[in-house]
XYZ file of C-alpha atoms in Angstrom:
423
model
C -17.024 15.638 -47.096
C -15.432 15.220 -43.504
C -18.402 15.599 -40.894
C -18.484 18.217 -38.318
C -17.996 15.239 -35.211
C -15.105 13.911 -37.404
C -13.511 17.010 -37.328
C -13.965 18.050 -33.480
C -13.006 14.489 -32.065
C -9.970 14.035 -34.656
C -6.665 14.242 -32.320
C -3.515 15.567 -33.626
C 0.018 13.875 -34.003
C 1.599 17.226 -32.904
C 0.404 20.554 -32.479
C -0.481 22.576 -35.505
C -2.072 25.701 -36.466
C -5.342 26.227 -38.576
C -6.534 26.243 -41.891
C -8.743 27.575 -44.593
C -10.116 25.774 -47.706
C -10.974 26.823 -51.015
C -14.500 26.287 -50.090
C -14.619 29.279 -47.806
C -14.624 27.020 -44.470
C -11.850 27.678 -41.725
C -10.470 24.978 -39.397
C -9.683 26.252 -36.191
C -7.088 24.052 -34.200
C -7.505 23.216 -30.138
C -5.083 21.568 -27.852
C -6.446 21.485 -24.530
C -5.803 19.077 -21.301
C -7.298 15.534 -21.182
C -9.635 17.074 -18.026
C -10.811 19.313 -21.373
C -10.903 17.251 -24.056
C -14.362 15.346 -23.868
C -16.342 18.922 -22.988
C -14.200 20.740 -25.346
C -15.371 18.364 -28.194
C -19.109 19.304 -27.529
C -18.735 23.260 -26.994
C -17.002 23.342 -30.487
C -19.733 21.436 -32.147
C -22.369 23.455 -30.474
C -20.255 26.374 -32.417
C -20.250 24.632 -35.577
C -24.005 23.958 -35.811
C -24.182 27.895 -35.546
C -21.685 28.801 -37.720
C -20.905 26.296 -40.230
C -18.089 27.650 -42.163
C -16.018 26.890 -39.024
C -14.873 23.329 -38.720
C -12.363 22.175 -35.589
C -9.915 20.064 -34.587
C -8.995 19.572 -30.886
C -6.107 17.694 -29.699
C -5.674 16.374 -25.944
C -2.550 17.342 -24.090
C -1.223 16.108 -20.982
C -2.829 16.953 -17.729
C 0.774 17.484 -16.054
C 1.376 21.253 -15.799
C 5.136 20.276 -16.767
C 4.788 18.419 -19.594
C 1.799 20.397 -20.918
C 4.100 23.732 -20.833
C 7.245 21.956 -22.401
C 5.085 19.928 -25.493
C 3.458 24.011 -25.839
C 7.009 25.441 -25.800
C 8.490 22.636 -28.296
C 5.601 23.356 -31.094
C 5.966 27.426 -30.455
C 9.410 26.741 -31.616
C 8.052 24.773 -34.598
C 5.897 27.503 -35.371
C 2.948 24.728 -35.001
C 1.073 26.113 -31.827
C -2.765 24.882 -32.160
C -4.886 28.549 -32.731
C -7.164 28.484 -29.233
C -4.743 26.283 -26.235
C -5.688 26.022 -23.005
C -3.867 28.418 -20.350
C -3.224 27.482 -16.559
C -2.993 30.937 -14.175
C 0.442 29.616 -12.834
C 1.966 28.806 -16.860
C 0.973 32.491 -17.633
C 4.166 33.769 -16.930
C 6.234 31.000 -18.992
C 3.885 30.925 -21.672
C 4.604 35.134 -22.116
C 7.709 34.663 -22.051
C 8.132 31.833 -24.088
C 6.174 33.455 -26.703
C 3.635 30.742 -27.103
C 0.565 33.397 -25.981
C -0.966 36.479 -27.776
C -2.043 39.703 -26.255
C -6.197 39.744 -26.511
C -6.129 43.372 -25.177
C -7.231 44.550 -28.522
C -9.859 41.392 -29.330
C -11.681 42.012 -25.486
C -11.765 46.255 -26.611
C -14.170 45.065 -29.354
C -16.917 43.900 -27.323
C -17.643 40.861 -29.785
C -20.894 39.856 -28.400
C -21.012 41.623 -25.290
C -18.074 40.354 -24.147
C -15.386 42.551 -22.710
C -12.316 42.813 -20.331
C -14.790 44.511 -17.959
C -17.239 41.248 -18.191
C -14.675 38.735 -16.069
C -14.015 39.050 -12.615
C -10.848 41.272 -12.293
C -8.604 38.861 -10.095
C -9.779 36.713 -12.128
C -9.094 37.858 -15.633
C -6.227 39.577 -13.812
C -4.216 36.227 -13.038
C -3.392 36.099 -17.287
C -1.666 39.389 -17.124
C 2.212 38.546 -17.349
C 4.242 40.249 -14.736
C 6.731 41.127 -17.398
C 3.573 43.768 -18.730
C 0.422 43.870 -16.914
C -1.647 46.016 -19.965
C -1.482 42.618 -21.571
C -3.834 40.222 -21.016
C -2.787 36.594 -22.276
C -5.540 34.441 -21.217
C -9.077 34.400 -20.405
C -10.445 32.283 -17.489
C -12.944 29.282 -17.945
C -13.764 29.609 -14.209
C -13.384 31.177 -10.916
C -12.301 27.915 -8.814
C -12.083 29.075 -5.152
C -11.851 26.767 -1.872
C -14.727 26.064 -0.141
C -14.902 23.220 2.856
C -16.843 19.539 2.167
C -18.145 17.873 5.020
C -20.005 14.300 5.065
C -23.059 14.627 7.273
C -23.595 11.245 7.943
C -19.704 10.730 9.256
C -20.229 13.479 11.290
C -23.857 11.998 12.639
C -22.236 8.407 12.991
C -19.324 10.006 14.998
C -21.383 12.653 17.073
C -19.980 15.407 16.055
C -21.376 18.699 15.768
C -21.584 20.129 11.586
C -19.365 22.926 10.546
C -21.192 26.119 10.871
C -20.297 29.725 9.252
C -18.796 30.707 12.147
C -16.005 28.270 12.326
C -12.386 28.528 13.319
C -9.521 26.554 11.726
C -8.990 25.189 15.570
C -12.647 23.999 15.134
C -12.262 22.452 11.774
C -8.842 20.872 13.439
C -10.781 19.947 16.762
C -14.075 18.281 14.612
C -10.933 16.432 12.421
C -9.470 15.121 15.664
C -12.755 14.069 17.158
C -13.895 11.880 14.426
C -10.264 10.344 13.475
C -10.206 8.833 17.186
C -13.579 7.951 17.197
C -13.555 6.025 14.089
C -10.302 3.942 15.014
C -8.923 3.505 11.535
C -12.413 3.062 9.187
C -12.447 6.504 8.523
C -10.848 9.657 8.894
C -11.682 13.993 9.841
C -9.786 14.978 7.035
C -7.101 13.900 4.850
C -4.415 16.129 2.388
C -1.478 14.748 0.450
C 0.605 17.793 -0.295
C -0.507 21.352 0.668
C -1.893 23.147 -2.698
C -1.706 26.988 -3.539
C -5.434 27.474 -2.643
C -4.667 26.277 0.660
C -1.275 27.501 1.523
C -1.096 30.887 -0.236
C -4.037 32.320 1.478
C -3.029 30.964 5.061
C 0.901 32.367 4.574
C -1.410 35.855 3.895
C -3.554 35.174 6.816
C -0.384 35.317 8.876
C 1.057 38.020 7.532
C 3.003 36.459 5.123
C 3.775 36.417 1.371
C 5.050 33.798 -1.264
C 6.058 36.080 -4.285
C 6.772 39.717 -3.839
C 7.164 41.257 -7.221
C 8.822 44.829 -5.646
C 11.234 42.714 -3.711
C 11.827 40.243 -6.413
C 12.126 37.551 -3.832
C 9.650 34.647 -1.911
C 8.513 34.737 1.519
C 8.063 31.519 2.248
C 11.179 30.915 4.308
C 10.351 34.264 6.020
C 9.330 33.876 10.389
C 5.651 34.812 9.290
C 5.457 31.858 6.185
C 7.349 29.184 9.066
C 4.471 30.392 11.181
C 1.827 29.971 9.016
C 3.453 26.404 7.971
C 3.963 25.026 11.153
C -0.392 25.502 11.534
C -0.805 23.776 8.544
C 1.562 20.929 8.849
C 0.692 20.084 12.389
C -2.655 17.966 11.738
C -0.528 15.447 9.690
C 1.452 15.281 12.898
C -0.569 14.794 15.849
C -3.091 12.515 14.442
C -6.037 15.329 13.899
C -5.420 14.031 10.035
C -5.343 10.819 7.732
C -1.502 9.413 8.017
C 0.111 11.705 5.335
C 1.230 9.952 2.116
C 3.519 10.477 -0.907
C 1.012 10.759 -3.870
C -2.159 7.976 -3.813
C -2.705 4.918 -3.694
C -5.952 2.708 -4.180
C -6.360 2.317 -0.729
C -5.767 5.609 0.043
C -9.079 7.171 2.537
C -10.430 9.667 -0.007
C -13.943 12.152 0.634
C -15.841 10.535 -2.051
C -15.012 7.216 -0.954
C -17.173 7.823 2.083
C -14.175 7.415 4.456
C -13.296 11.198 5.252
C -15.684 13.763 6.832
C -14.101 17.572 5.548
C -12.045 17.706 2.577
C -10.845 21.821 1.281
C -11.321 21.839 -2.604
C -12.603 23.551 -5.100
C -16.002 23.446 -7.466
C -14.351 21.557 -10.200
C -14.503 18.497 -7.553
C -18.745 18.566 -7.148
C -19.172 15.954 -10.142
C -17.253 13.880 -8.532
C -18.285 13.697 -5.702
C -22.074 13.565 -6.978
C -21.108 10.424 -8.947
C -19.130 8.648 -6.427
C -20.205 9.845 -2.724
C -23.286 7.650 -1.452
C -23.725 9.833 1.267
C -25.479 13.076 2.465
C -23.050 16.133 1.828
C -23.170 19.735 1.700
C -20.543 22.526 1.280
C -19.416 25.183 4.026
C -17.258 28.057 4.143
C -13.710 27.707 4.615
C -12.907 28.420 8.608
C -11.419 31.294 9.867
C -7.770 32.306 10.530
C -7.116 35.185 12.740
C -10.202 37.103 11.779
C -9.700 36.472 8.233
C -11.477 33.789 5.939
C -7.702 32.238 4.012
C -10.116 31.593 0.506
C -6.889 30.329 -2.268
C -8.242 31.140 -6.153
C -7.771 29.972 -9.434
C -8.490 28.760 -12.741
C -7.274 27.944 -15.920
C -8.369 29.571 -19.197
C -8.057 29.938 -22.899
C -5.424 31.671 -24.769
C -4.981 32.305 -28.062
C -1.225 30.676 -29.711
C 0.999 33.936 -31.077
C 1.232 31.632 -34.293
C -2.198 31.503 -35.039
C -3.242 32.450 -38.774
C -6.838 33.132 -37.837
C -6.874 34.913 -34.649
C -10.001 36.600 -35.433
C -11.893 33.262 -35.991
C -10.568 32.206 -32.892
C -11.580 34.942 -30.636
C -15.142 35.053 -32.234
C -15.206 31.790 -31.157
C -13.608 32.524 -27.246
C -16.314 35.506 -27.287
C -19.084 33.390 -28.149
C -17.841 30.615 -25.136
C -18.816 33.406 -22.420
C -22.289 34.277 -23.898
C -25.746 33.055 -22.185
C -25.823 30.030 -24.578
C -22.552 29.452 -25.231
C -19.545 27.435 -23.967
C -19.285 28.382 -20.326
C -22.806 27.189 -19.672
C -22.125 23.841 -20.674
C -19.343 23.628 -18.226
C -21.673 25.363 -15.587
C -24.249 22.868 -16.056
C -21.982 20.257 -15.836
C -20.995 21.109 -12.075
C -17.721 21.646 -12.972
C -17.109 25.348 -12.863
C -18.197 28.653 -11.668
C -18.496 31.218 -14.465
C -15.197 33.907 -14.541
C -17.704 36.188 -16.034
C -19.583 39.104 -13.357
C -23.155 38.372 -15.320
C -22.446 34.538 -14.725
C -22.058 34.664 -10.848
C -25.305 36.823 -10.706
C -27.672 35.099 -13.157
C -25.766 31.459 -14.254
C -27.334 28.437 -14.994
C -25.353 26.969 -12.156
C -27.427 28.769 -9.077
C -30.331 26.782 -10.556
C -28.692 23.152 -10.885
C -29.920 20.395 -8.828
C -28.460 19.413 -4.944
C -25.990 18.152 -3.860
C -24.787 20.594 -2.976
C -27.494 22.598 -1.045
C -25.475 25.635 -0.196
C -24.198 26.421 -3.669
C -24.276 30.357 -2.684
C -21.583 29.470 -0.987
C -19.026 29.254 -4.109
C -20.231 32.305 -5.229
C -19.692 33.956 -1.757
C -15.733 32.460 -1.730
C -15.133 34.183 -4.914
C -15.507 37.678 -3.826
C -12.591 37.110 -0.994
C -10.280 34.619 -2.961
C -6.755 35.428 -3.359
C -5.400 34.394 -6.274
C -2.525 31.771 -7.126
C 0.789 33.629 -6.355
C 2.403 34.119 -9.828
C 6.179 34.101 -10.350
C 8.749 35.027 -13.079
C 9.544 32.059 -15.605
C 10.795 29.008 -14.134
C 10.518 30.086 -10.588
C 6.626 29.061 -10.457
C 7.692 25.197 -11.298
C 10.814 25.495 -9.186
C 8.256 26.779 -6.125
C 5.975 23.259 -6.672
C 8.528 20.947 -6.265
C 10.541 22.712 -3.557
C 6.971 23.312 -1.307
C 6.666 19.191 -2.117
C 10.074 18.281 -0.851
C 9.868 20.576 2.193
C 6.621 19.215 2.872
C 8.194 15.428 3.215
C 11.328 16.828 4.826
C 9.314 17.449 7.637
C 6.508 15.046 7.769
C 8.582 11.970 6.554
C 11.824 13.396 8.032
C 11.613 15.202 10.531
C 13.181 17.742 9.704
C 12.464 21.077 11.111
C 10.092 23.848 9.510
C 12.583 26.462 9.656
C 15.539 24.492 8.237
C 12.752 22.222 5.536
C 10.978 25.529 4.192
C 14.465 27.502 4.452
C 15.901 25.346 1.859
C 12.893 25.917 -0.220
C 12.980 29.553 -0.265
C 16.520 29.753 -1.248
C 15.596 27.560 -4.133
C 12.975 29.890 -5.542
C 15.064 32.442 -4.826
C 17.887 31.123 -6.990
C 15.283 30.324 -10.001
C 13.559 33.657 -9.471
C 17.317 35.210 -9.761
C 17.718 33.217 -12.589
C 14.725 34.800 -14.619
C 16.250 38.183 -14.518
């Protein structure tokens, strides 16, 4: 007989749904990210040693939202999704609609142990309901991945600079960046950020009194005076040296926080074990700075879904239900620094409050989640068509010169042709 670590570490030529033998034993298929794969592996075998008449196999997937979405599409058309796949909050909406995703509405109204819609955090859980029906929910979330603000103590010491505090402005976090860039001629750097992400941009185009999707309008903002506003703010570090020289995508040599070269770096908790493996350095974790009164805190996460091809849905949702218990899945990600439970009785009483520093301030995640706003979700095709336009505008401007207005102009009427398009 096959062993159980056989099973959950074989890899799959293509996708392909479950099984059950005559011996009474079900195989439940996996296809999850390479970030996954690894963790995924040891969560399922935890499973297995509990229930043994439930083997898996997981197969790893590539990390690249785009390619991810198209191999899931291609098998859904095979009728050869894996049972349990991995969901990303911004794919919810092409996943729906391309059928590859199930409704759990009915599995989460059975409280299999304990576990409930009303157990997640509602934006949370709330960013895998489709916009095409919001009383389905297609996805449940591994974590609740808000943005909280890094800072390197000892660049801040060697540079005499004063530490971020709770009270903090974006024109302080912008004024401390400047300060140490000059100071350290070169050898290291305030802060550094390739291209703006959703967790920092969405929040800050809100903060201004902005938008990037409005479903009632059917239309982006981010073309609109208050977006241009709230991009000219964010864009103008790159420009007048406050930041690392911007850069299209990374290089080796590239200044990077847990190199030891930056001193404040926005991210999110999924970024802590790297930073505890690579950082020699004292670090700690602050609140992200104020905008206008308001703290601009971007969310997300990605999550698990069940495939609509799946023969044995019910295995695989015992086996989802049993990932958010005390013992079960979730924890093992919690206690690997890598997320903050989605679940309401995780935030309060997780394994992950307990963990050893760095960081110090962990409260501090758990604070950020309470006032994140969620990754803006758009119809279809429109969600990929708004990453690549926000990346050219970015370099239009930085890299061009191009104005803000005419750069992020041109985006907008991009999404807005792809968001016409998904009519």
């Amino acid at each position: 007989m096959v062993s159980a670590g056989a099973l959950v570490a074989a890899g799959l030529a293509g996708c392909g749904g479950s099984s059950s033998a005559r011996d009474g034993t079900t195989t439940v298929s996996i296809a999850v990210r390479a970030h996954f794969t690894e963790q995924m592996q040891q969560i399922t075998a935890q499973y297995h040693k509990l229930h043994p008449e439930v083997r898996f196999t997981t197969q790893t997937l590539p990390d690249d939202n785009t390619q991810y979405l198209q191999r899931l599409v291609t098998a859904r058309m095979g009728g050869k999704v894996p049972d349990v796949i991995e969901s990303i909050d911004t794919l919810v909406n092409q996943l729906s609609s391309s059928k590859v995703t199930t409704d759990l509405t009915p599995y989460l109204a059975r409280k299999e142990n304990g576990v409930s819609a009303g157990s997640f955090l509602p934006q949370f859980l709330g960013a895998y309901r489709p916009l095409s029906d919001s009383g389905r929910v297609e996805g449940v979330p591994v974590g609740a991945d808000t943005y909280v603000l890094y800072y390197n103590k000892d660049l801040f010491a060697r540079y005499h600079v004063p530490l971020p505090t709770d009270s903090w402005t974006y024109d302080d976090m912008y004024a401390a960046s400047k300060a140490i860039t000059r100071a350290a001629k070169g050898k290291a750097f305030g802060m550094v950020q390739t291209d703006l992400q959703q967790g920092e941009y969405n929040p800050v185009i809100d903060a201004f009194g902005g938008y990037v999707y409005d479903k009632a309008k059917h239309r982006t903002g981010i073309g609109e005076p208050a977006a241009v506003k709230a991009w000219k703010y964010l864009l103008k570090p790159y420009q007048d040296g406050t930041f690392a020289p911007y850069e299209i995508g990374s290089s080796p040599s590239a200044p990077t926080f847990q190199s030891g070269r930056v001193a404040m770096l926005l991210g999110a908790r999924k970024n802590v074990p790297t930073f505890r493996q690579q950082l020699d350095a004292d670090w700690d974790v602050a609140p992200v700075p104020t905008i206008r009164g308001k703290r601009p805190i971007g969310g997300g996460s990605y999550g698990l879904a069940i495939s609509s091809t799946s023969r044995h849905k019910d295995a695989a949702w015992s086996f989802l239900s049993w990932f958010y218990t005390e013992k079960g899945g979730e924890t093992t990600l919690q206690n690997s620094y890598q997320i903050l439970p989605a679940t309401k009785a995780g935030i309060t009483d997780g394994s992950w409050k307990s963990l050893p520093a760095p960081p110090t301030r962990a409260s501090v995640f758990a604070d950020a989640v309470t006032g994140a706003l969620m990754a803006p979700q758009l119809p279809k095709s429109a969600q990929g068509t708004l990453t690549t336009a926000l990346i050219a505008a970015d370099q239009k401007v930085l890299l061009d010169g191009e104005s803000v207005e005419d750069a992020f102009g041109a985006a907008a009427d991009q999404v807005n042709a792809a968001i016409e398009a998904s009519r």
